[in-house]
Tab-separated table of C-alpha atoms in Angstrom:
chain	number	residue	atom	x	y	z
A	1	LEU	CA	0.000	0.000	0.000
A	2	GLN	CA	2.800	2.328	0.802
A	3	ARG	CA	4.499	1.591	-2.546
A	4	ARG	CA	1.235	2.124	-4.403
A	5	SER	CA	0.559	5.317	-2.600
A	6	LYS	CA	4.086	6.503	-3.308
A	7	GLU	CA	3.751	5.561	-6.965
A	8	GLU	CA	0.449	7.437	-7.196
A	9	HIS	CA	2.047	10.435	-5.536
A	10	ASN	CA	4.948	10.302	-7.955
A	11	THR	CA	2.527	9.981	-10.852
A	12	GLU	CA	0.598	13.029	-9.716
A	13	CYS	CA	3.844	15.007	-9.349
A	14	LEU	CA	4.915	13.921	-12.792
A	15	GLN	CA	1.602	14.948	-14.277
A	16	TYR	CA	1.795	18.272	-12.495
A	17	HIS	CA	5.285	18.929	-13.829
A	18	LEU	CA	4.214	17.836	-17.301
A	19	GLY	CA	1.363	20.351	-17.142
A	20	LEU	CA	3.793	23.084	-16.118
A	21	MET	CA	6.101	22.169	-18.978
A	22	ASN	CA	3.159	22.276	-21.404
A	23	LYS	CA	2.190	25.726	-20.145
A	24	SER	CA	5.826	26.910	-20.451
A	25	SER	CA	5.982	25.523	-23.976
A	26	LEU	CA	2.781	27.356	-24.919
A	27	LEU	CA	4.154	30.595	-23.502
A	28	THR	CA	7.400	30.082	-25.423
A	29	ASP	CA	5.446	29.451	-28.613
A	30	GLU	CA	3.452	32.649	-28.084
A	31	ARG	CA	6.641	34.596	-27.455
A	32	MET	CA	8.243	33.174	-30.577
A	33	ALA	CA	5.161	34.107	-32.593
A	34	GLY	CA	5.339	37.665	-31.189
A	35	LEU	CA	9.027	37.887	-32.023
A	36	GLU	CA	8.320	36.665	-35.539
A	37	ARG	CA	5.613	39.309	-35.983
A	38	THR	CA	7.985	42.004	-34.640
A	39	LEU	CA	10.752	40.822	-36.954
A	40	ARG	CA	8.460	40.936	-39.973
A	41	SER	CA	7.351	44.476	-38.991
A	42	ARG	CA	10.979	45.556	-38.630
A	43	GLU	CA	11.818	44.043	-41.995
A	44	LEU	CA	8.978	46.019	-43.575
A	45	ASP	CA	10.185	49.222	-41.869
A	46	LEU	CA	13.736	48.539	-43.042
A	47	ALA	CA	12.575	48.018	-46.622
A	48	ALA	CA	10.611	51.286	-46.507
A	49	LEU	CA	13.652	53.080	-45.065
A	50	GLN	CA	15.852	51.671	-47.816
A	51	ARG	CA	13.428	52.873	-50.437
A	52	LYS	CA	13.375	56.350	-48.812
A	53	VAL	CA	17.192	56.486	-48.617
A	54	GLU	CA	17.483	55.432	-52.246
A	55	SER	CA	14.999	58.105	-53.281
A	56	GLU	CA	16.839	60.824	-51.336
A	57	ARG	CA	20.143	59.627	-52.770
A	58	ASN	CA	18.805	59.926	-56.292
A	59	GLU	CA	17.483	63.413	-55.533
A	60	ARG	CA	20.860	64.481	-54.121
A	61	LEU	CA	22.671	63.086	-57.149
A	62	ASP	CA	20.331	64.964	-59.467
A	63	MET	CA	20.868	68.191	-57.473
A	64	MET	CA	24.651	67.741	-57.543
A	65	GLN	CA	24.554	67.190	-61.288
A	66	MET	CA	22.460	70.331	-61.719
A	67	PHE	CA	24.899	72.374	-59.588
A	68	GLN	CA	27.837	70.943	-61.515
A	69	ASP	CA	26.233	71.981	-64.802
A	70	LYS	CA	25.607	75.512	-63.471
A	71	ILE	CA	29.176	75.805	-62.187
A	72	GLN	CA	30.496	74.696	-65.547
A	73	ILE	CA	28.358	77.316	-67.282
A	74	LEU	CA	29.641	80.020	-64.892
A	75	LEU	CA	33.228	78.912	-65.461
A	76	ASP	CA	32.761	79.115	-69.219
A	77	VAL	CA	31.268	82.619	-68.933
A	78	PHE	CA	34.057	83.699	-66.574
A	79	GLU	CA	36.707	82.382	-68.962
A	80	GLU	CA	35.123	84.261	-71.866
A	81	LYS	CA	34.989	87.491	-69.845
A	82	LEU	CA	38.562	86.962	-68.667
A	83	GLN	CA	39.744	86.612	-72.243
A	84	ALA	CA	37.785	89.737	-73.221
A	85	ASN	CA	39.241	91.666	-70.263
A	86	SER	CA	42.736	90.455	-71.160
A	87	SER	CA	42.255	91.801	-74.662
A	88	SER	CA	40.964	95.090	-73.228
A	89	CYS	CA	43.925	95.295	-70.843
A	90	LEU	CA	46.374	94.706	-73.675
A	91	ALA	CA	44.677	97.410	-75.731
A	92	ALA	CA	44.714	99.781	-72.744
A	93	LYS	CA	48.385	99.009	-72.147
A	94	LYS	CA	49.203	99.802	-75.756
A	95	THR	CA	47.200	103.023	-75.492
A	96	ALA	CA	48.968	103.976	-72.263
A	97	THR	CA	52.355	103.246	-73.822
A	98	ALA	CA	51.491	105.394	-76.825
A	99	ALA	CA	50.209	108.158	-74.520
A	100	ALA	CA	53.418	107.980	-72.453
A	101	SER	CA	55.535	108.306	-75.586
A	102	ASN	CA	53.360	111.237	-76.688
A	103	VAL	CA	53.755	112.853	-73.265
A	104	ASP	CA	57.525	112.425	-73.476
A	105	SER	CA	57.617	113.982	-76.937
A	106	VAL	CA	55.366	116.847	-75.774
A	107	ARG	CA	57.559	117.345	-72.727
A	108	GLN	CA	60.663	117.502	-74.903
A	109	LYS	CA	58.942	120.016	-77.172
A	110	VAL	CA	57.880	122.100	-74.153
A	111	ASP	CA	61.422	122.006	-72.783
A	112	SER	CA	62.785	123.139	-76.131
A	113	LEU	CA	60.156	125.906	-76.259
A	114	ILE	CA	61.101	127.033	-72.762
A	115	ILE	CA	64.754	127.158	-73.778
A	116	ASN	CA	63.824	129.114	-76.909
A	117	VAL	CA	61.726	131.561	-74.856
A	118	ARG	CA	64.611	132.081	-72.446
A	119	ASN	CA	66.987	132.648	-75.349
A	120	ILE	CA	64.537	135.150	-76.854
A	121	GLU	CA	64.215	136.940	-73.501
A	122	THR	CA	67.993	137.096	-73.246
A	123	SER	CA	68.265	138.412	-76.811
A	124	VAL	CA	65.595	141.048	-76.204
A	125	LYS	CA	67.312	142.119	-73.033
A	126	ASP	CA	70.671	142.377	-74.806
A	127	ILE	CA	69.081	144.445	-77.580
A	128	GLY	CA	67.459	146.713	-74.978
A	129	ILE	CA	70.748	147.228	-73.165
A	130	LYS	CA	72.557	147.964	-76.422
A	131	PHE	CA	69.784	150.347	-77.387
A	132	VAL	CA	70.116	152.198	-74.081
A	133	ARG	CA	73.868	152.410	-74.530
A	134	GLY	CA	73.378	153.815	-78.046
A	135	GLN	CA	74.898	150.818	-79.769
A	136	VAL	CA	71.688	150.136	-81.742
A	137	GLN	CA	69.560	152.734	-83.530
A	138	PRO	CA	65.800	152.176	-83.947
A	139	THR	CA	64.679	151.354	-87.476
A	140	ILE	CA	61.402	151.896	-89.280
A	141	ARG	CA	60.753	149.812	-92.401
A	142	GLY	CA	64.432	148.979	-92.693
A	143	GLU	CA	65.721	152.613	-92.526
A	144	ASN	CA	67.795	154.024	-89.679
A	145	VAL	CA	66.165	156.918	-87.852
A	146	GLU	CA	68.246	159.235	-85.749
A	147	SER	CA	66.657	160.203	-82.496
A	148	ALA	CA	67.621	161.711	-79.201
A	149	PRO	CA	68.838	159.373	-76.487
A	150	LEU	CA	66.018	157.924	-74.387
A	151	ALA	CA	66.023	158.650	-70.684
A	152	LEU	CA	65.049	155.665	-68.546
A	153	GLU	CA	63.481	155.872	-65.133
A	154	PRO	CA	65.419	154.376	-62.210
A	155	SER	CA	62.758	151.661	-61.859
A	156	SER	CA	63.215	150.530	-65.461
A	157	ALA	CA	63.616	146.808	-65.978
A	158	LEU	CA	66.592	147.428	-68.322
A	159	ASP	CA	69.661	148.091	-66.217
A	160	PRO	CA	72.685	149.013	-68.357
A	161	GLY	CA	74.948	148.004	-65.502
A	162	GLU	CA	73.865	144.374	-65.644
A	163	PRO	CA	75.983	141.955	-67.638
A	164	SER	CA	74.553	140.905	-70.972
A	165	GLY	CA	72.356	137.782	-70.882
A	166	SER	CA	72.125	137.392	-67.067
A	167	PRO	CA	68.666	136.158	-65.929
A	168	VAL	CA	66.640	138.225	-63.498
A	169	THR	CA	66.445	136.383	-60.157
A	170	THR	CA	64.505	137.723	-57.183
A	171	ILE	CA	65.384	136.662	-53.642
A	172	LEU	CA	62.404	136.410	-51.289
A	173	ARG	CA	63.281	136.241	-47.612
A	174	VAL	CA	61.115	134.476	-45.028
A	175	HIS	CA	61.410	135.331	-41.329
A	176	LEU	CA	58.956	134.426	-38.575
A	177	GLN	CA	59.221	137.857	-36.902
A	178	ASN	CA	60.819	140.382	-39.243
A	179	GLY	CA	59.354	139.293	-42.594
A	180	PRO	CA	58.856	140.582	-45.220
A	181	TYR	CA	57.311	137.115	-45.641
A	182	TYR	CA	56.250	135.393	-42.441
A	183	THR	CA	55.413	132.006	-43.992
A	184	ILE	CA	56.983	130.031	-46.810
A	185	GLY	CA	53.537	129.624	-48.381
A	186	ASP	CA	53.159	133.401	-48.758
A	187	ALA	CA	56.562	133.580	-50.444
A	188	LEU	CA	55.570	130.755	-52.787
A	189	LEU	CA	52.489	132.695	-53.872
A	190	GLU	CA	54.590	135.724	-54.795
A	191	ALA	CA	57.555	133.871	-56.314
A	192	LYS	CA	58.135	133.731	-60.057
A	193	ILE	CA	59.927	131.109	-62.119
A	194	GLY	CA	63.656	131.158	-61.326
A	195	ASP	CA	63.311	133.007	-57.988
A	196	LYS	CA	64.970	132.001	-54.725
A	197	ILE	CA	63.278	131.766	-51.344
A	198	VAL	CA	65.687	132.116	-48.425
A	199	VAL	CA	64.239	130.778	-45.160
A	200	SER	CA	65.564	132.156	-41.883
A	201	PRO	CA	66.009	129.886	-38.830
A	202	GLY	CA	62.772	128.869	-37.135
A	203	ARG	CA	60.091	126.182	-36.963
A	204	TYR	CA	57.577	126.546	-39.784
A	205	ARG	CA	54.438	124.472	-39.218
A	206	GLU	CA	52.971	124.356	-42.723
A	207	ALA	CA	52.542	122.113	-45.735
A	208	LEU	CA	53.997	123.303	-49.058
A	209	ARG	CA	52.873	122.643	-52.630
A	210	ILE	CA	55.623	123.669	-55.059
A	211	ASN	CA	54.380	124.115	-58.622
A	212	LYS	CA	56.998	126.597	-59.874
A	213	ALA	CA	60.636	126.213	-60.902
A	214	ILE	CA	62.129	127.905	-57.831
A	215	GLN	CA	64.779	127.276	-55.182
A	216	ILE	CA	64.085	127.100	-51.444
A	217	ILE	CA	67.247	127.452	-49.353
A	218	GLY	CA	67.699	127.387	-45.601
A	219	ASP	CA	69.676	130.319	-44.170
A	220	GLY	CA	71.710	128.911	-41.330
A	221	HIS	CA	72.525	125.529	-39.837
A	222	LEU	CA	70.549	122.533	-41.069
A	223	SER	CA	68.923	121.889	-37.680
A	224	ASP	CA	67.862	125.546	-37.260
A	225	VAL	CA	65.456	125.681	-40.220
A	226	ILE	CA	62.591	123.203	-39.684
A	227	ILE	CA	59.458	122.661	-41.767
A	228	GLU	CA	56.950	120.218	-40.266
A	229	SER	CA	53.351	119.189	-40.802
A	230	ASN	CA	50.862	116.903	-39.072
A	231	GLY	CA	48.348	114.718	-40.893
A	232	LYS	CA	49.413	115.689	-44.444
A	233	ASP	CA	52.365	115.667	-46.833
A	234	THR	CA	54.964	118.217	-45.759
A	235	VAL	CA	56.174	119.039	-49.294
A	236	ILE	CA	54.434	118.218	-52.583
A	237	ALA	CA	56.494	118.988	-55.689
A	238	GLU	CA	54.842	119.065	-59.115
A	239	THR	CA	57.171	121.236	-61.181
A	240	GLU	CA	59.594	120.566	-64.013
A	241	PHE	CA	62.579	121.968	-62.128
A	242	GLY	CA	63.293	123.154	-58.603
A	243	SER	CA	65.276	122.408	-55.476
A	244	LEU	CA	65.055	122.289	-51.692
A	245	SER	CA	68.278	122.502	-49.695
A	246	LYS	CA	69.697	122.972	-46.171
A	247	ILE	CA	66.332	122.460	-44.420
A	248	THR	CA	65.080	119.916	-41.865
A	249	LEU	CA	61.795	118.355	-43.010
A	250	ARG	CA	59.464	116.567	-40.572
A	251	GLN	CA	56.197	114.687	-41.122
A	252	LYS	CA	54.250	113.872	-37.950
A	253	GLY	CA	51.028	112.066	-37.259
A	254	ASP	CA	49.455	108.787	-38.319
A	255	GLY	CA	48.111	107.928	-41.754
A	256	PHE	CA	49.437	107.361	-45.246
A	257	TRP	CA	51.534	110.497	-45.735
A	258	SER	CA	54.973	111.258	-47.114
A	259	CYS	CA	57.363	113.919	-45.944
A	260	VAL	CA	58.328	114.803	-49.536
A	261	ASP	CA	56.060	113.694	-52.383
A	262	ILE	CA	57.559	114.371	-55.847
A	263	ILE	CA	54.647	113.969	-58.253
A	264	ALA	CA	56.361	115.102	-61.463
A	265	GLY	CA	59.435	116.837	-62.799
A	266	GLN	CA	63.095	116.929	-61.763
A	267	PHE	CA	62.886	118.255	-58.218
A	268	ASN	CA	66.112	118.051	-56.195
A	269	VAL	CA	66.316	117.589	-52.422
A	270	GLU	CA	69.892	118.469	-51.430
A	271	GLY	CA	71.509	118.494	-48.000
A	272	CYS	CA	68.209	118.099	-46.112
A	273	ASP	CA	67.310	116.059	-43.029
A	274	VAL	CA	64.088	114.228	-43.947
A	275	SER	CA	62.015	112.088	-41.553
A	276	SER	CA	58.456	110.774	-41.417
A	277	LYS	CA	56.377	108.990	-38.763
A	278	SER	CA	53.852	107.901	-41.359
A	279	LEU	CA	54.292	106.217	-44.765
A	280	THR	CA	57.610	107.265	-46.361
A	281	CYS	CA	60.225	109.991	-46.155
A	282	ILE	CA	60.469	110.640	-49.893
A	283	SER	CA	57.934	109.364	-52.440
A	284	ILE	CA	58.553	109.686	-56.176
């Protein structure tokens, strides 16, 4: 009886465990079915994503091709314009070269005319002096006419005491206190071609623009005659001939300024002390 009862108990336990295993197997099957459904859903999502990525890729490729075509068109247009501009630059260079040669020829002609005018002035002055001295008689229609000697006023421009052919040079003196010119700019306004401006010792705070063939000379030691400016070019020279000597030149202040800016002509800077706190000391 005990063995039977034990066998029945064991049988019941075995059946109970078999039931549990069946339930666990059913749950496993349900889980597997759920996983399969999830996997199929993910596969569908992945396929849709692949199709979307492929579509976007094709769109990007089309856009890149379109941009590449536009860039190529712009490059072609730029190359055509560059070639046209190169041709224009070559033509402009030829024109500028021709203009420079014309300017040089005109300048040579002007220089020769200036020399001729000076020679004529010298000849006229010599004739006037000879006329005053009685060495030349006035003529009318090729016949000599005797006349009384002409009396000249003391202020006459023809001075018989001057040597024949000597040019008339006026010296203009600049002094800060005694004058007659108190600034170099005032003397420049009154100066004529060939005149000399003598600058007395002092500090002259002004900027000069020299557009006449004149000489500006410092009277005294180099360090005693100072011309300085602030925020502008100290000296601008735009004359065919001229000179600046024995003067200290200073350019102060910030900016793009030169102490001496020679724009044109043959302007000489001799024996000067030139300095600049800005761009350059001397610009040609």
